[in-house]
Coordinates of C-alpha atoms and ligand atoms in Angstrom, one line a residue:
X1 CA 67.5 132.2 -85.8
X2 CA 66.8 135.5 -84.1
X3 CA 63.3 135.2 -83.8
X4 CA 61.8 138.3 -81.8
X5 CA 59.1 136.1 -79.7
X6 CA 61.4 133.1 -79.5
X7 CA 63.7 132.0 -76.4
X8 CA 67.2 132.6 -75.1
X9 CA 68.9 129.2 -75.7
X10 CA 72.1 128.4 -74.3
X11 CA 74.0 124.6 -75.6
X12 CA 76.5 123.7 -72.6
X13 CA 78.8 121.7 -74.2
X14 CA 78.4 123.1 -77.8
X15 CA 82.1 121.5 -78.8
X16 CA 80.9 117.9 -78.0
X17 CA 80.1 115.8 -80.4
X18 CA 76.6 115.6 -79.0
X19 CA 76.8 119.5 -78.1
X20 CA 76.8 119.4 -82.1
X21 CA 73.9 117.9 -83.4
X22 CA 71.9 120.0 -80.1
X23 CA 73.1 123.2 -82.3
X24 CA 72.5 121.3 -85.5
X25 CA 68.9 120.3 -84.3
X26 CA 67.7 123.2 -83.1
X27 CA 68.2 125.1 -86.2
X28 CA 66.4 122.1 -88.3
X29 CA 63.7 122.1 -86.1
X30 CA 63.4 125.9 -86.5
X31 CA 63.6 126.6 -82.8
X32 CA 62.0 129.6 -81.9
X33 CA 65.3 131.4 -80.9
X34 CA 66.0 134.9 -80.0
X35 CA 69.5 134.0 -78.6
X36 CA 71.5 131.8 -78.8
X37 CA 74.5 131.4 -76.0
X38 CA 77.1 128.2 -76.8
X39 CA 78.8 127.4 -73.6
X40 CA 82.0 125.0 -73.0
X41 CA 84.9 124.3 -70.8
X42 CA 87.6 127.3 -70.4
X43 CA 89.6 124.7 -73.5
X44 CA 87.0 125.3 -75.8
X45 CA 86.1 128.8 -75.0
X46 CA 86.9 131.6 -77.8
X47 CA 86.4 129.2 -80.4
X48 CA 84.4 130.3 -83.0
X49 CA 81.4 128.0 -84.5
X50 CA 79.2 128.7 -87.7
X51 CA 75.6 128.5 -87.1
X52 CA 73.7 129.4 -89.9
X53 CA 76.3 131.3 -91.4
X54 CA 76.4 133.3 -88.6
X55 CA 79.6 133.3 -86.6
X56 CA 78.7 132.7 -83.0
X57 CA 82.0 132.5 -80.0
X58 CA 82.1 130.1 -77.8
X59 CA 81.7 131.9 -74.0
X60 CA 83.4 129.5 -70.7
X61 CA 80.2 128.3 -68.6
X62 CA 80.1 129.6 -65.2
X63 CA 77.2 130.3 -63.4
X64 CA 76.7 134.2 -64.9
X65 CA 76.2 132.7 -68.3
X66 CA 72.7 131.9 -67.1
X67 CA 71.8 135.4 -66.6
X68 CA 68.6 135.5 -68.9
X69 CA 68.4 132.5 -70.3
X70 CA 65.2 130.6 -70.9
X71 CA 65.8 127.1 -71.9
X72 CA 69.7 125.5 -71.1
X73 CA 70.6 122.6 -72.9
X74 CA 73.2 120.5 -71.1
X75 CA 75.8 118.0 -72.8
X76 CA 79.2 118.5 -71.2
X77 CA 79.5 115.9 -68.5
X78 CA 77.9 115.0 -65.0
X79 CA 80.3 116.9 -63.5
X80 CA 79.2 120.0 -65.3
X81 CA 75.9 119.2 -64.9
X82 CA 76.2 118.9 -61.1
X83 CA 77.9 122.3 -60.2
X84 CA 75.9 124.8 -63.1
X85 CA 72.6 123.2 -64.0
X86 CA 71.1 124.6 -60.4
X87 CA 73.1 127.9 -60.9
X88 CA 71.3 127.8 -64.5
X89 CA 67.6 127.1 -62.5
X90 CA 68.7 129.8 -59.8
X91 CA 68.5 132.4 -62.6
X92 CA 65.1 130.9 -64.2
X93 CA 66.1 128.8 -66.8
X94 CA 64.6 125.3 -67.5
X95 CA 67.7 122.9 -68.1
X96 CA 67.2 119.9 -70.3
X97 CA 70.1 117.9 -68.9
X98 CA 71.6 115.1 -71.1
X99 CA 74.0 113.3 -68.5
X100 CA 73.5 111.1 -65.7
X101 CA 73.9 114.1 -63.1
X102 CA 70.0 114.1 -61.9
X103 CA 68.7 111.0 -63.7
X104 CA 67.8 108.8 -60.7
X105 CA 66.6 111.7 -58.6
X106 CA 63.5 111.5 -57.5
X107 CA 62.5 115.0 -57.9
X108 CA 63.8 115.1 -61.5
X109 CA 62.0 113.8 -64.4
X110 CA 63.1 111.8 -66.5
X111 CA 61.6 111.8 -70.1
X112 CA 61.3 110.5 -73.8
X113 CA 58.4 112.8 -75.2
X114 CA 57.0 109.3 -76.5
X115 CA 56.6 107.8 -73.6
X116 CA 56.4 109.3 -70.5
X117 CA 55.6 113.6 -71.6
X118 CA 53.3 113.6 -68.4
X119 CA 56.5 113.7 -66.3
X120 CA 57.3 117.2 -67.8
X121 CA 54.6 118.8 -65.3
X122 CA 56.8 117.4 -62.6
X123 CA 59.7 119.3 -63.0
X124 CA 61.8 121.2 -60.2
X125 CA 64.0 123.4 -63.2
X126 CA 66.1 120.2 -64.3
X127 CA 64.5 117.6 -66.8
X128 CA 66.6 114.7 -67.2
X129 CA 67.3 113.2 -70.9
X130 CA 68.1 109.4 -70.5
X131 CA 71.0 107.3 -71.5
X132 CA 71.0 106.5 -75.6
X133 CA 70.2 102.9 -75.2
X134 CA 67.9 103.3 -73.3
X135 CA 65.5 105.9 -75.1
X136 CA 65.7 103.8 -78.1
X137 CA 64.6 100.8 -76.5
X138 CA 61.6 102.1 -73.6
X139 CA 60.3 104.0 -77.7
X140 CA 60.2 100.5 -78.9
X141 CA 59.0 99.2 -75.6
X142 CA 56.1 101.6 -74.3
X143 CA 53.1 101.1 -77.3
X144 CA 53.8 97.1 -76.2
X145 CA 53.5 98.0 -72.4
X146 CA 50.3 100.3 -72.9
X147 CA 47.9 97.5 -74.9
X148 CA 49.7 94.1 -73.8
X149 CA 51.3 94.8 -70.3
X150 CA 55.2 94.0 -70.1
X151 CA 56.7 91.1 -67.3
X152 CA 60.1 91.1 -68.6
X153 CA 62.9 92.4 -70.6
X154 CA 66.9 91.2 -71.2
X155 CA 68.6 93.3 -73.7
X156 CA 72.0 92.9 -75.6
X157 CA 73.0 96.2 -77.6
X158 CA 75.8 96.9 -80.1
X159 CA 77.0 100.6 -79.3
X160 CA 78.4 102.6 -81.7
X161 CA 81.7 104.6 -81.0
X162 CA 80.8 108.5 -80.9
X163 CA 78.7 107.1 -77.7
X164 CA 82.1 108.1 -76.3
X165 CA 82.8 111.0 -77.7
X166 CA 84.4 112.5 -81.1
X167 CA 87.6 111.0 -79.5
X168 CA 86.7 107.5 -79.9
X169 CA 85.7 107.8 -83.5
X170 CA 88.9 109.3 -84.1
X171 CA 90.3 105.9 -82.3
X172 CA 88.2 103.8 -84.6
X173 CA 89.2 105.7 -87.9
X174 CA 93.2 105.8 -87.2
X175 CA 93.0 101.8 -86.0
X176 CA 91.2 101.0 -88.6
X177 CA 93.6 102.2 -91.5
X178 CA 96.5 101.3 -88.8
X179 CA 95.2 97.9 -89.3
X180 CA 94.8 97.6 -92.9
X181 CA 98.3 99.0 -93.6
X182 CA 99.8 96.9 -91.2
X183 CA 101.4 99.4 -89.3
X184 CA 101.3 99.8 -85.3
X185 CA 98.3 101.1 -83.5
X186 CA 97.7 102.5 -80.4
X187 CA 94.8 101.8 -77.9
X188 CA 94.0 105.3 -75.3
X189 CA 90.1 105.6 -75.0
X190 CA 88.2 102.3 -75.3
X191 CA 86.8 100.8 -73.6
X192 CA 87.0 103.5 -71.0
X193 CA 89.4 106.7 -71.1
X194 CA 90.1 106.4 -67.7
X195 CA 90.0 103.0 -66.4
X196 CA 93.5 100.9 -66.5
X197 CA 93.3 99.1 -70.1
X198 CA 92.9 100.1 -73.3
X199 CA 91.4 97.6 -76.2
X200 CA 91.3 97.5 -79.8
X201 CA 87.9 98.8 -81.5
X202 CA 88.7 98.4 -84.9
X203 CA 87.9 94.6 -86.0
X204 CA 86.4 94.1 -82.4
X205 CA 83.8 94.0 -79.9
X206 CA 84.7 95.2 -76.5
X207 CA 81.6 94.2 -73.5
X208 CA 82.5 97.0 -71.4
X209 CA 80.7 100.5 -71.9
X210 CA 81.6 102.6 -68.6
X211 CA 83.1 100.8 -65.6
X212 CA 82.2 97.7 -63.7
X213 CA 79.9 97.9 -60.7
X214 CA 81.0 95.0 -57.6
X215 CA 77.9 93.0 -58.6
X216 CA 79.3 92.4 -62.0
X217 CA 77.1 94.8 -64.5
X218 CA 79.2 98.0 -65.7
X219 CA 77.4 101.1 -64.9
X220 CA 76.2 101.8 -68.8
X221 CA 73.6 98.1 -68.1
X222 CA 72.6 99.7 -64.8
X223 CA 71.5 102.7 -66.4
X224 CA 69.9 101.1 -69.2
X225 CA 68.0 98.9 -66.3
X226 CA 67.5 101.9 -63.6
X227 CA 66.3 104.1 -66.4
X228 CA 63.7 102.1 -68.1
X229 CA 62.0 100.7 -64.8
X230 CA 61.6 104.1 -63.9
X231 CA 60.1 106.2 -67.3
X232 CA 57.7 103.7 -67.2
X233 CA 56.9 104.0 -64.1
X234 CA 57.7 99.7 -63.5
X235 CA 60.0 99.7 -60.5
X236 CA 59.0 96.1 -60.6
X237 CA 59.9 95.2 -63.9
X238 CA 62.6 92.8 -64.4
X239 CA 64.9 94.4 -67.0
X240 CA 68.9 92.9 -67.6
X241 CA 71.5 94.6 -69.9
X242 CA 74.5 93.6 -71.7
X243 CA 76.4 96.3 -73.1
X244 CA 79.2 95.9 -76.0
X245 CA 80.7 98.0 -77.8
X246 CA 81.3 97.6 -82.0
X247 CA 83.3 99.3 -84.0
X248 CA 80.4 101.1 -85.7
X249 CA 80.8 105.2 -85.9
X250 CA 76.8 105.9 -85.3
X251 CA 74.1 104.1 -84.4
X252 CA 73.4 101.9 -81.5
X253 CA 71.4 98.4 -82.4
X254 CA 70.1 96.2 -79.8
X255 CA 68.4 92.6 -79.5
X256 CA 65.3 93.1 -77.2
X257 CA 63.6 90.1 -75.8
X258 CA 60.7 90.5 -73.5
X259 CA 57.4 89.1 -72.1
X260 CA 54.0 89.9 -72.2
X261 CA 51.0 89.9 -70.1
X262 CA 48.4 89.1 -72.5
X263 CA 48.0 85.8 -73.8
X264 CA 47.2 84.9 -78.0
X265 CA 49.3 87.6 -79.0
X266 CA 51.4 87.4 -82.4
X267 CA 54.1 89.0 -84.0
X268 CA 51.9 90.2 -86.3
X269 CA 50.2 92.3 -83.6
X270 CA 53.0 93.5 -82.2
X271 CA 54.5 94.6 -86.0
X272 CA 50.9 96.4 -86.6
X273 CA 50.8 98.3 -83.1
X274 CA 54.8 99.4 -84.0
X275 CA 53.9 100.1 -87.2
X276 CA 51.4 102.8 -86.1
X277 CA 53.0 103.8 -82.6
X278 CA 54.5 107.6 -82.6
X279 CA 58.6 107.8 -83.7
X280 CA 58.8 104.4 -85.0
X281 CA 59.5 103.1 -88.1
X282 CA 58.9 99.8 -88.9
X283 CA 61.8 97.9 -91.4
X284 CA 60.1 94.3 -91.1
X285 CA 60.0 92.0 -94.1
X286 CA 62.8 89.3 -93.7
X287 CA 61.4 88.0 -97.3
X288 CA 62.7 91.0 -99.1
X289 CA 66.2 91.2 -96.4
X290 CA 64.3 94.6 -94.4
X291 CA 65.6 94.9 -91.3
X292 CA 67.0 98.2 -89.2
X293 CA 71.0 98.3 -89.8
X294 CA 72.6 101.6 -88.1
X295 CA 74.8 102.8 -91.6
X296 CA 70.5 103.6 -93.1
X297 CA 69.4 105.3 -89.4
X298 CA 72.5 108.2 -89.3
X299 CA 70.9 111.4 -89.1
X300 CA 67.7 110.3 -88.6
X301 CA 64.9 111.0 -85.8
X302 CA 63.3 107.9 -85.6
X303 CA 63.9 104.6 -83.8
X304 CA 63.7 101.9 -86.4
X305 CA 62.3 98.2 -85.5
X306 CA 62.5 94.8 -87.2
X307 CA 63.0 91.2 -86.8
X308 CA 59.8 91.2 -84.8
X309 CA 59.2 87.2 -83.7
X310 CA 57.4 85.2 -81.2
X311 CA 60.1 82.9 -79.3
X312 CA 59.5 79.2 -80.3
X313 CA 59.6 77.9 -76.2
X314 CA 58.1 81.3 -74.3
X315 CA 54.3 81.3 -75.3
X316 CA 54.6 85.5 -74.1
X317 CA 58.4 85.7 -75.1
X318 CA 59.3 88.0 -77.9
X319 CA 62.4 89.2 -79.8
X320 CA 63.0 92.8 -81.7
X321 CA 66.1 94.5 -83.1
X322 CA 65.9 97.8 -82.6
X323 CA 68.4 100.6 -84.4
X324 CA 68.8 104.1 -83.4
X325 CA 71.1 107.3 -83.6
X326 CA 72.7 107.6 -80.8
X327 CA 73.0 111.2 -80.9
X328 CA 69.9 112.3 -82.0
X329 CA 66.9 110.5 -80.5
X330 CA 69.7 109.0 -78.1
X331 CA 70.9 112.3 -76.9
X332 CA 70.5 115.7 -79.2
X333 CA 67.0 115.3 -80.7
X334 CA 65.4 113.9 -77.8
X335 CA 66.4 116.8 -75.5
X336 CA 65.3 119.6 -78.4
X337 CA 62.3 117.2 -78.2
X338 CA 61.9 117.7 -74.7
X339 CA 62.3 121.4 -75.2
X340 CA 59.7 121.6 -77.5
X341 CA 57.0 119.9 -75.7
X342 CA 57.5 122.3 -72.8
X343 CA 57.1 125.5 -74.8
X344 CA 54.1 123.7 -76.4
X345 CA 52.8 122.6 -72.8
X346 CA 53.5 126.4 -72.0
X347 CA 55.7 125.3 -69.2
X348 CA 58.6 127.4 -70.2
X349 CA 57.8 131.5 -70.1
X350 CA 60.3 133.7 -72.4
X351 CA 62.0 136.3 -70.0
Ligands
L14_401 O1 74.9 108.0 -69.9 O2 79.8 105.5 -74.0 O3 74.5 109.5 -71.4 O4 78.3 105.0 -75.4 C1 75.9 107.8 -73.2 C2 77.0 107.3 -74.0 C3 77.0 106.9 -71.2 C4 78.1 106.4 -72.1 C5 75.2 108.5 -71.0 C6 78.6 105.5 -74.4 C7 76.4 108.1 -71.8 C8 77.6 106.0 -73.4

């Protein structure tokens, strides 16, 4: 850290668990960093956090704590978001905001370096990091767009818990041995803290991630469908989500099926342009059992494909399974991402 040339960082949200991994990424990716400000809610504030072996307090966020800083990275709620991200850009920072605050507005981009960077040049102060499952999927998604056109997508995923929050994997854990012992167990966060019930995680899988729209999609499947139609710039695009939610601590998986333009294309084609496409890996050989399972991607950048097959009825019909972590390229490292194309792009100046 500490670098003379780098940037004044501040993490909003730096007790979270994605807040986390944003400190946590930063220093792996060697950052350039001449200051680093970790910003939470008046709870967390005076907490002290180890970076580097350097003891850095945790300051309450309010509009002052942008005084100076270059590059804001935002992980503490939409709420958050909505009051100090434009306080942040009032007082020249770039925000890299990883809720749903500014997602769908039009003058905010939203971007996965992979797919869309363009969008970057767009930016009014506030660039918009995307839901998890939906990052993982539009990096799986955009190589096959680009050389064979897309017509449709329908998506099921398998979330992992710490999509919630440290919280829920706390939940998981303590049902879990709850479970196994055969004691009582209590229910508080899934499937949503605050709506009426409470289900089991532990030995279950709940379809509900965030509440339920009136048109029968919860809000997580409208985000996953707003999201992708617009970072790749398909407002047309048929796209349909089911969420669920497994008891899995990290890593989201999800069973893609979707339709092509082009005609005569195989699977094989599709596994050789994945193979070669930028933060993919490819874990394809159902010979030798290879196939993406969340427990191999933890920690890990990448978004990893397999079961890559041409449907036996739908002559352009297509099915992948696609694994991710959900807090790094699904929240942390794709905002550092972000961050670092910009300074690259020499769209953010050091004050
Ligand atoms: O929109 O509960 O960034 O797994 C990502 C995590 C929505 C909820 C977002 C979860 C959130 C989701």
């Amino acid at each position: 850290m500490s670098q003379q040339n780098g940037f004044h960082v501040a993490v909003v949200g730096a007790t979270g668990a994605v807040g986390q991994q944003m400190i946590q990424t930063l220093m792996n990716e060697n950052f350039p960093i001449k200051k680093l400000s970790l910003l939470s809610s008046a709870r967390s504030a005076g907490k002290k956090v180890d970076v580097n072996g350097q003891e850095i307090t945790i300051q309450e966020a309010k509009p002052e704590s942008f005084e100076g800083v270059d590059i804001a990275l935002f992980s503490a709620g939409g709420s958050v978001s909505k009051e100090l991200a434009p306080e942040a850009v009032k007082r020249g920072a770039i925000v890299v905001d990883n809720t749903s605050a500014f997602r769908m507005d039009e003058n905010t981009p939203l971007v996965v370096p992979e797919v869309n960077e363009a969008d970057l040049y767009k930016h009014n102060g506030i660039i918009a990091n995307p839901n998890c499952s939906t990052i993982q999927m539009v990096v799986a998604l955009e190589p096959i767009r680009r050389k064979y056109g897309l017509k449709k997508v329908i998506v099921s995923t398998y979330q992992a818990v710490s999509g919630a929050g440290a919280a829920a994997v706390e939940e998981l854990k303590k049902q879990t041995k709850s479970i196994i012992n055969e004691e009582k167990y209590e229910a508080n966060i899934l499937p949503v803290k605050s709506d009426k019930k409470h289900y089991q995680i532990a030995f279950n899988a709940i379809p509900q991630i965030d509440r339920f729209q009136d048109n029968g999609f919860t809000f997580e499947e409208i985000k996953m469908m707003n999201e992708t139609k617009k970072i790749m710039h398909m407002p047309e695009l048929p796209v349909a989500a089911t969420c669920v939610r497994l008891p899995v601590a990290v890593g989201h998986s999800e069973s893609v099926y979707f339709e092509i333009e082009a005609q005569d294309v195989s699977a094989s084609n599709i596994k050789a342009l994945l193979n070669d496409a930028p933060g993919i890996v490819l874990q394809d050989d159902p010979e030798n059992q290879i196939y993406p399972m969340p427990a191999d991607c933890v920690g890990k950048k990448e978004v990893f494909v397999g079961r890559i097959r041409k449907d036996l009825d739908v002559t352009r019909g297509f099915h992948m399974w696609v694994v991710s972590d959900n807090l790094l390229k699904g929240a942390a490292w794709n905002s550092v991402q972000i961050a670092e194309r910009l300074v690259e792009l020499g769209l953010v100046k050091s004050k």
